[in-house]
PDB file of C-alpha atoms in Angstrom:
ATOM      1  CA  ALA A1356     -12.059 193.027 -96.863  1.00  0.00           C
ATOM      2  CA  ILE A1357     -15.132 193.556 -94.733  1.00  0.00           C
ATOM      3  CA  GLU A1358     -15.925 197.234 -94.280  1.00  0.00           C
ATOM      4  CA  THR A1359     -12.579 198.762 -93.213  1.00  0.00           C
ATOM      5  CA  ARG A1360     -11.010 195.474 -92.111  1.00  0.00           C
ATOM      6  CA  LEU A1361      -8.712 193.274 -94.140  1.00  0.00           C
ATOM      7  CA  TYR A1362      -8.369 189.568 -93.317  1.00  0.00           C
ATOM      8  CA  PHE A1363      -5.406 187.467 -94.461  1.00  0.00           C
ATOM      9  CA  TYR A1364      -3.583 184.394 -93.252  1.00  0.00           C
ATOM     10  CA  LEU A1365       0.052 183.424 -92.828  1.00  0.00           C
ATOM     11  CA  TYR A1366       1.521 180.020 -92.221  1.00  0.00           C
ATOM     12  CA  ASP A1367       4.911 178.405 -91.858  1.00  0.00           C
ATOM     13  CA  ASN A1368       5.747 176.012 -94.727  1.00  0.00           C
ATOM     14  CA  LYS A1369       7.852 173.922 -92.339  1.00  0.00           C
ATOM     15  CA  ASP A1370       5.224 173.762 -89.589  1.00  0.00           C
ATOM     16  CA  ARG A1371       1.590 173.948 -90.749  1.00  0.00           C
ATOM     17  CA  THR A1372       0.417 174.201 -87.158  1.00  0.00           C
ATOM     18  CA  ASN A1373       2.167 177.583 -86.961  1.00  0.00           C
ATOM     19  CA  CYS A1374      -0.521 179.631 -88.693  1.00  0.00           C
ATOM     20  CA  ALA A1375      -2.963 182.447 -88.070  1.00  0.00           C
ATOM     21  CA  THR A1376      -5.424 184.762 -89.757  1.00  0.00           C
ATOM     22  CA  PHE A1377      -4.985 188.442 -89.064  1.00  0.00           C
ATOM     23  CA  CYS A1378      -7.501 191.268 -89.129  1.00  0.00           C
ATOM     24  CA  ILE A1379      -6.044 194.713 -89.760  1.00  0.00           C
ATOM     25  CA  ASP A1380      -7.703 198.093 -89.870  1.00  0.00           C
ATOM     26  CA  LEU A1381      -7.293 199.460 -93.396  1.00  0.00           C
ATOM     27  CA  LEU A1382      -7.319 203.071 -92.169  1.00  0.00           C
ATOM     28  CA  SER A1383      -4.736 202.813 -89.390  1.00  0.00           C
ATOM     29  CA  GLY A1384      -2.839 199.659 -90.341  1.00  0.00           C
ATOM     30  CA  ASN A1385      -3.224 198.349 -86.791  1.00  0.00           C
ATOM     31  CA  ILE A1386      -3.692 194.646 -86.151  1.00  0.00           C
ATOM     32  CA  LEU A1387      -7.149 194.347 -84.614  1.00  0.00           C
ATOM     33  CA  ARG A1388      -7.300 190.569 -84.077  1.00  0.00           C
ATOM     34  CA  THR A1389      -5.260 187.438 -84.516  1.00  0.00           C
ATOM     35  CA  TYR A1390      -7.028 184.094 -84.980  1.00  0.00           C
ATOM     36  CA  SER A1391      -4.399 181.452 -84.206  1.00  0.00           C
ATOM     37  CA  GLY A1392      -4.819 178.156 -86.039  1.00  0.00           C
ATOM     38  CA  PHE A1393      -7.414 179.554 -88.461  1.00  0.00           C
ATOM     39  CA  MET A1394      -6.078 179.535 -92.008  1.00  0.00           C
ATOM     40  CA  GLY A1395      -6.662 178.455 -95.559  1.00  0.00           C
ATOM     41  CA  ASP A1396      -8.120 180.103 -98.617  1.00  0.00           C
ATOM     42  CA  LEU A1397     -10.520 182.555 -96.984  1.00  0.00           C
ATOM     43  CA  TYR A1398     -14.016 182.581 -98.465  1.00  0.00           C
ATOM     44  CA  ARG A1399     -16.144 185.540 -97.398  1.00  0.00           C
ATOM     45  CA  PHE A1400     -19.915 185.273 -97.166  1.00  0.00           C
ATOM     46  CA  GLY A1401     -21.772 188.046 -95.374  1.00  0.00           C
ATOM     47  CA  ASN A1402     -19.986 188.825 -92.113  1.00  0.00           C
ATOM     48  CA  LYS A1403     -18.425 185.369 -92.002  1.00  0.00           C
ATOM     49  CA  ILE A1404     -15.291 183.801 -93.406  1.00  0.00           C
ATOM     50  CA  GLY A1405     -15.057 180.107 -94.196  1.00  0.00           C
ATOM     51  CA  VAL A1406     -12.100 177.811 -94.776  1.00  0.00           C
ATOM     52  CA  ALA A1407     -12.112 174.119 -95.633  1.00  0.00           C
ATOM     53  CA  SER A1408      -9.378 171.577 -96.203  1.00  0.00           C
ATOM     54  CA  ASN A1409      -8.732 167.895 -95.699  1.00  0.00           C
ATOM     55  CA  LYS A1410     -11.733 166.741 -93.647  1.00  0.00           C
ATOM     56  CA  THR A1411     -12.700 169.909 -91.777  1.00  0.00           C
ATOM     57  CA  ALA A1412     -14.457 173.214 -92.383  1.00  0.00           C
ATOM     58  CA  SER A1413     -14.275 176.237 -90.106  1.00  0.00           C
ATOM     59  CA  VAL A1414     -16.364 179.388 -90.078  1.00  0.00           C
ATOM     60  CA  LEU A1415     -15.270 182.639 -88.434  1.00  0.00           C
ATOM     61  CA  ASP A1416     -18.026 185.054 -87.443  1.00  0.00           C
ATOM     62  CA  THR A1417     -16.307 188.430 -87.813  1.00  0.00           C
ATOM     63  CA  LEU A1418     -18.834 190.136 -85.534  1.00  0.00           C
ATOM     64  CA  THR A1419     -18.595 187.778 -82.540  1.00  0.00           C
ATOM     65  CA  HIS A1420     -15.073 186.446 -83.342  1.00  0.00           C
ATOM     66  CA  GLU A1421     -16.373 182.932 -82.720  1.00  0.00           C
ATOM     67  CA  ILE A1422     -14.933 180.114 -84.825  1.00  0.00           C
ATOM     68  CA  ASN A1423     -17.022 176.990 -85.399  1.00  0.00           C
ATOM     69  CA  THR A1424     -15.207 173.944 -86.731  1.00  0.00           C
ATOM     70  CA  TYR A1425     -17.030 171.097 -88.456  1.00  0.00           C
ATOM     71  CA  ASP A1426     -15.655 167.576 -88.766  1.00  0.00           C
ATOM     72  CA  LEU A1427     -16.519 166.269 -92.229  1.00  0.00           C
ATOM     73  CA  THR A1428     -14.883 162.860 -91.772  1.00  0.00           C
ATOM     74  CA  LYS A1429     -18.115 160.853 -91.815  1.00  0.00           C
ATOM     75  CA  HIS A1430     -19.231 162.567 -95.019  1.00  0.00           C
ATOM     76  CA  LEU A1431     -15.970 161.819 -96.839  1.00  0.00           C
ATOM     77  CA  LYS A1432     -14.889 158.571 -95.168  1.00  0.00           C
ATOM     78  CA  ALA A1433     -16.576 156.098 -97.506  1.00  0.00           C
ATOM     79  CA  ASP A1434     -14.440 157.210-100.422  1.00  0.00           C
ATOM     80  CA  ASN A1435     -11.380 158.350 -98.405  1.00  0.00           C
ATOM     81  CA  LEU A1436     -11.687 161.809 -99.907  1.00  0.00           C
ATOM     82  CA  THR A1437     -10.042 165.056 -98.853  1.00  0.00           C
ATOM     83  CA  ILE A1438     -11.168 168.600 -99.579  1.00  0.00           C
ATOM     84  CA  GLY A1439      -8.734 170.902-101.346  1.00  0.00           C
ATOM     85  CA  TRP A1440      -7.967 174.420-100.101  1.00  0.00           C
ATOM     86  CA  ASN A1441      -9.132 176.388-103.091  1.00  0.00           C
ATOM     87  CA  SER A1442     -12.226 174.525-104.225  1.00  0.00           C
ATOM     88  CA  ASN A1443     -14.904 175.586-101.769  1.00  0.00           C
ATOM     89  CA  VAL A1444     -17.898 177.876-101.659  1.00  0.00           C
ATOM     90  CA  PHE A1445     -19.731 178.736 -98.436  1.00  0.00           C
ATOM     91  CA  THR A1446     -23.237 180.182 -98.557  1.00  0.00           C
ATOM     92  CA  GLU A1447     -25.101 182.242 -95.980  1.00  0.00           C
ATOM     93  CA  ASP A1448     -27.676 179.482 -95.546  1.00  0.00           C
ATOM     94  CA  GLY A1449     -25.018 177.210 -93.997  1.00  0.00           C
ATOM     95  CA  LEU A1450     -24.086 175.148 -97.041  1.00  0.00           C
ATOM     96  CA  LEU A1451     -20.574 174.187 -98.047  1.00  0.00           C
ATOM     97  CA  TYR A1452     -20.068 173.326-101.713  1.00  0.00           C
ATOM     98  CA  PHE A1453     -16.764 171.528-102.184  1.00  0.00           C
ATOM     99  CA  VAL A1454     -14.475 169.587-104.450  1.00  0.00           C
ATOM    100  CA  ALA A1455     -12.911 166.505-102.911  1.00  0.00           C
ATOM    101  CA  ASP A1456     -10.244 164.277-104.369  1.00  0.00           C
ATOM    102  CA  ASP A1457      -8.602 160.951-103.868  1.00  0.00           C
ATOM    103  CA  HIS A1458      -5.554 160.355-106.055  1.00  0.00           C
ATOM    104  CA  ARG A1459      -6.931 156.920-106.994  1.00  0.00           C
ATOM    105  CA  GLN A1460     -10.463 158.068-107.809  1.00  0.00           C
ATOM    106  CA  GLY A1461     -10.299 161.614-109.124  1.00  0.00           C
ATOM    107  CA  SER A1462     -12.709 164.400-108.276  1.00  0.00           C
ATOM    108  CA  PHE A1463     -16.033 164.480-106.490  1.00  0.00           C
ATOM    109  CA  ILE A1464     -18.334 167.468-106.037  1.00  0.00           C
ATOM    110  CA  GLY A1465     -20.441 167.685-102.923  1.00  0.00           C
ATOM    111  CA  ILE A1466     -22.678 169.778-100.703  1.00  0.00           C
ATOM    112  CA  VAL A1467     -22.775 169.599 -96.911  1.00  0.00           C
ATOM    113  CA  ASP A1468     -25.297 171.372 -94.718  1.00  0.00           C
ATOM    114  CA  LEU A1469     -22.959 172.461 -91.922  1.00  0.00           C
ATOM    115  CA  GLU A1470     -25.726 173.406 -89.490  1.00  0.00           C
ATOM    116  CA  LYS A1471     -27.490 170.041 -89.794  1.00  0.00           C
ATOM    117  CA  ASP A1472     -24.225 168.069 -90.205  1.00  0.00           C
ATOM    118  CA  LYS A1473     -25.711 166.347 -93.236  1.00  0.00           C
ATOM    119  CA  LEU A1474     -24.253 165.410 -96.603  1.00  0.00           C
ATOM    120  CA  LEU A1475     -26.799 166.630 -99.157  1.00  0.00           C
ATOM    121  CA  TRP A1476     -25.101 165.491-102.344  1.00  0.00           C
ATOM    122  CA  LEU A1477     -21.886 163.820-103.497  1.00  0.00           C
ATOM    123  CA  HIS A1478     -21.221 163.319-107.190  1.00  0.00           C
ATOM    124  CA  ASP A1479     -18.375 161.297-108.707  1.00  0.00           C
ATOM    125  CA  VAL A1480     -17.352 163.004-111.943  1.00  0.00           C
ATOM    126  CA  ASN A1481     -15.375 159.894-112.941  1.00  0.00           C
ATOM    127  CA  ASP A1482     -17.940 157.108-112.919  1.00  0.00           C
ATOM    128  CA  ASN A1483     -15.510 154.785-114.669  1.00  0.00           C
ATOM    129  CA  LYS A1484     -12.941 154.042-111.962  1.00  0.00           C
ATOM    130  CA  LYS A1485     -10.469 152.631-114.491  1.00  0.00           C
ATOM    131  CA  THR A1486     -10.097 155.891-116.405  1.00  0.00           C
ATOM    132  CA  LEU A1487      -9.878 159.288-114.717  1.00  0.00           C
ATOM    133  CA  LYS A1488     -11.341 161.536-117.381  1.00  0.00           C
ATOM    134  CA  PHE A1489     -12.101 164.685-115.406  1.00  0.00           C
ATOM    135  CA  SER A1490     -10.491 166.695-112.658  1.00  0.00           C
ATOM    136  CA  VAL A1491     -12.525 169.525-111.152  1.00  0.00           C
ATOM    137  CA  ARG A1492     -10.476 172.681-110.652  1.00  0.00           C
ATOM    138  CA  ASN A1493     -12.957 175.378-109.727  1.00  0.00           C
ATOM    139  CA  ILE A1494     -16.558 175.693-108.603  1.00  0.00           C
ATOM    140  CA  GLN A1495     -18.903 178.658-108.415  1.00  0.00           C
ATOM    141  CA  VAL A1496     -22.413 178.968-107.024  1.00  0.00           C
ATOM    142  CA  TYR A1497     -24.838 181.444-108.540  1.00  0.00           C
ATOM    143  CA  LYS A1498     -28.589 181.574-107.888  1.00  0.00           C
ATOM    144  CA  ASN A1499     -28.734 178.015-106.525  1.00  0.00           C
ATOM    145  CA  ARG A1500     -26.769 176.643-109.484  1.00  0.00           C
ATOM    146  CA  LEU A1501     -23.397 174.994-109.232  1.00  0.00           C
ATOM    147  CA  TYR A1502     -20.876 175.539-112.013  1.00  0.00           C
ATOM    148  CA  ALA A1503     -17.624 173.612-112.359  1.00  0.00           C
ATOM    149  CA  THR A1504     -14.503 173.992-114.438  1.00  0.00           C
ATOM    150  CA  CYS A1505     -13.034 170.617-115.307  1.00  0.00           C
ATOM    151  CA  VAL A1506      -9.738 169.553-116.783  1.00  0.00           C
ATOM    152  CA  LYS A1507      -9.985 166.811-119.375  1.00  0.00           C
ATOM    153  CA  ASP A1508      -7.037 165.603-121.398  1.00  0.00           C
ATOM    154  CA  LEU A1509      -5.136 168.759-120.320  1.00  0.00           C
ATOM    155  CA  LEU A1510      -7.812 171.005-121.819  1.00  0.00           C
ATOM    156  CA  VAL A1511     -10.419 172.973-119.867  1.00  0.00           C
ATOM    157  CA  TYR A1512     -14.118 172.404-120.564  1.00  0.00           C
ATOM    158  CA  GLU A1513     -16.752 174.485-118.795  1.00  0.00           C
ATOM    159  CA  ASN A1514     -19.632 172.598-117.166  1.00  0.00           C
ATOM    160  CA  GLU A1515     -19.004 169.399-119.080  1.00  0.00           C
ATOM    161  CA  CYS A1516     -18.649 167.209-116.026  1.00  0.00           C
ATOM    162  CA  ILE A1517     -22.034 167.950-114.453  1.00  0.00           C
TER     163      ILE A1517
END
């Protein structure tokens, strides 16, 4: 929720192109806006909402209702990675922290500066390509520090993979 507005998305399991994010007024229950095609795990930062999946990130400015979409293909292409829905953090300074996976390679953690369209950092948590030891499941950013929860041998270890 942002002030008295609640944002949520709906999509059709049979047709992923049939999706939208809705903004409703919490006091009246009225639908204030519909953002067709904008969906995913919504990450609020300031007056903006970010979503990222596969090879794109989109940011909705809730004040202007403008949606900017960023193609991340060139940043993920070398390793054929895709970004998961629920492993992203957007920051007000235009950075996207993400977890990307390739079923053959395991998890990577990265940072993209969306405004400059620049990959700042990409880290392979499985440096031994023959054995996938870690899978990153959750990331958090706090005071310019990145924290990750990793799954190893079906057990969860905090911060072990960084």
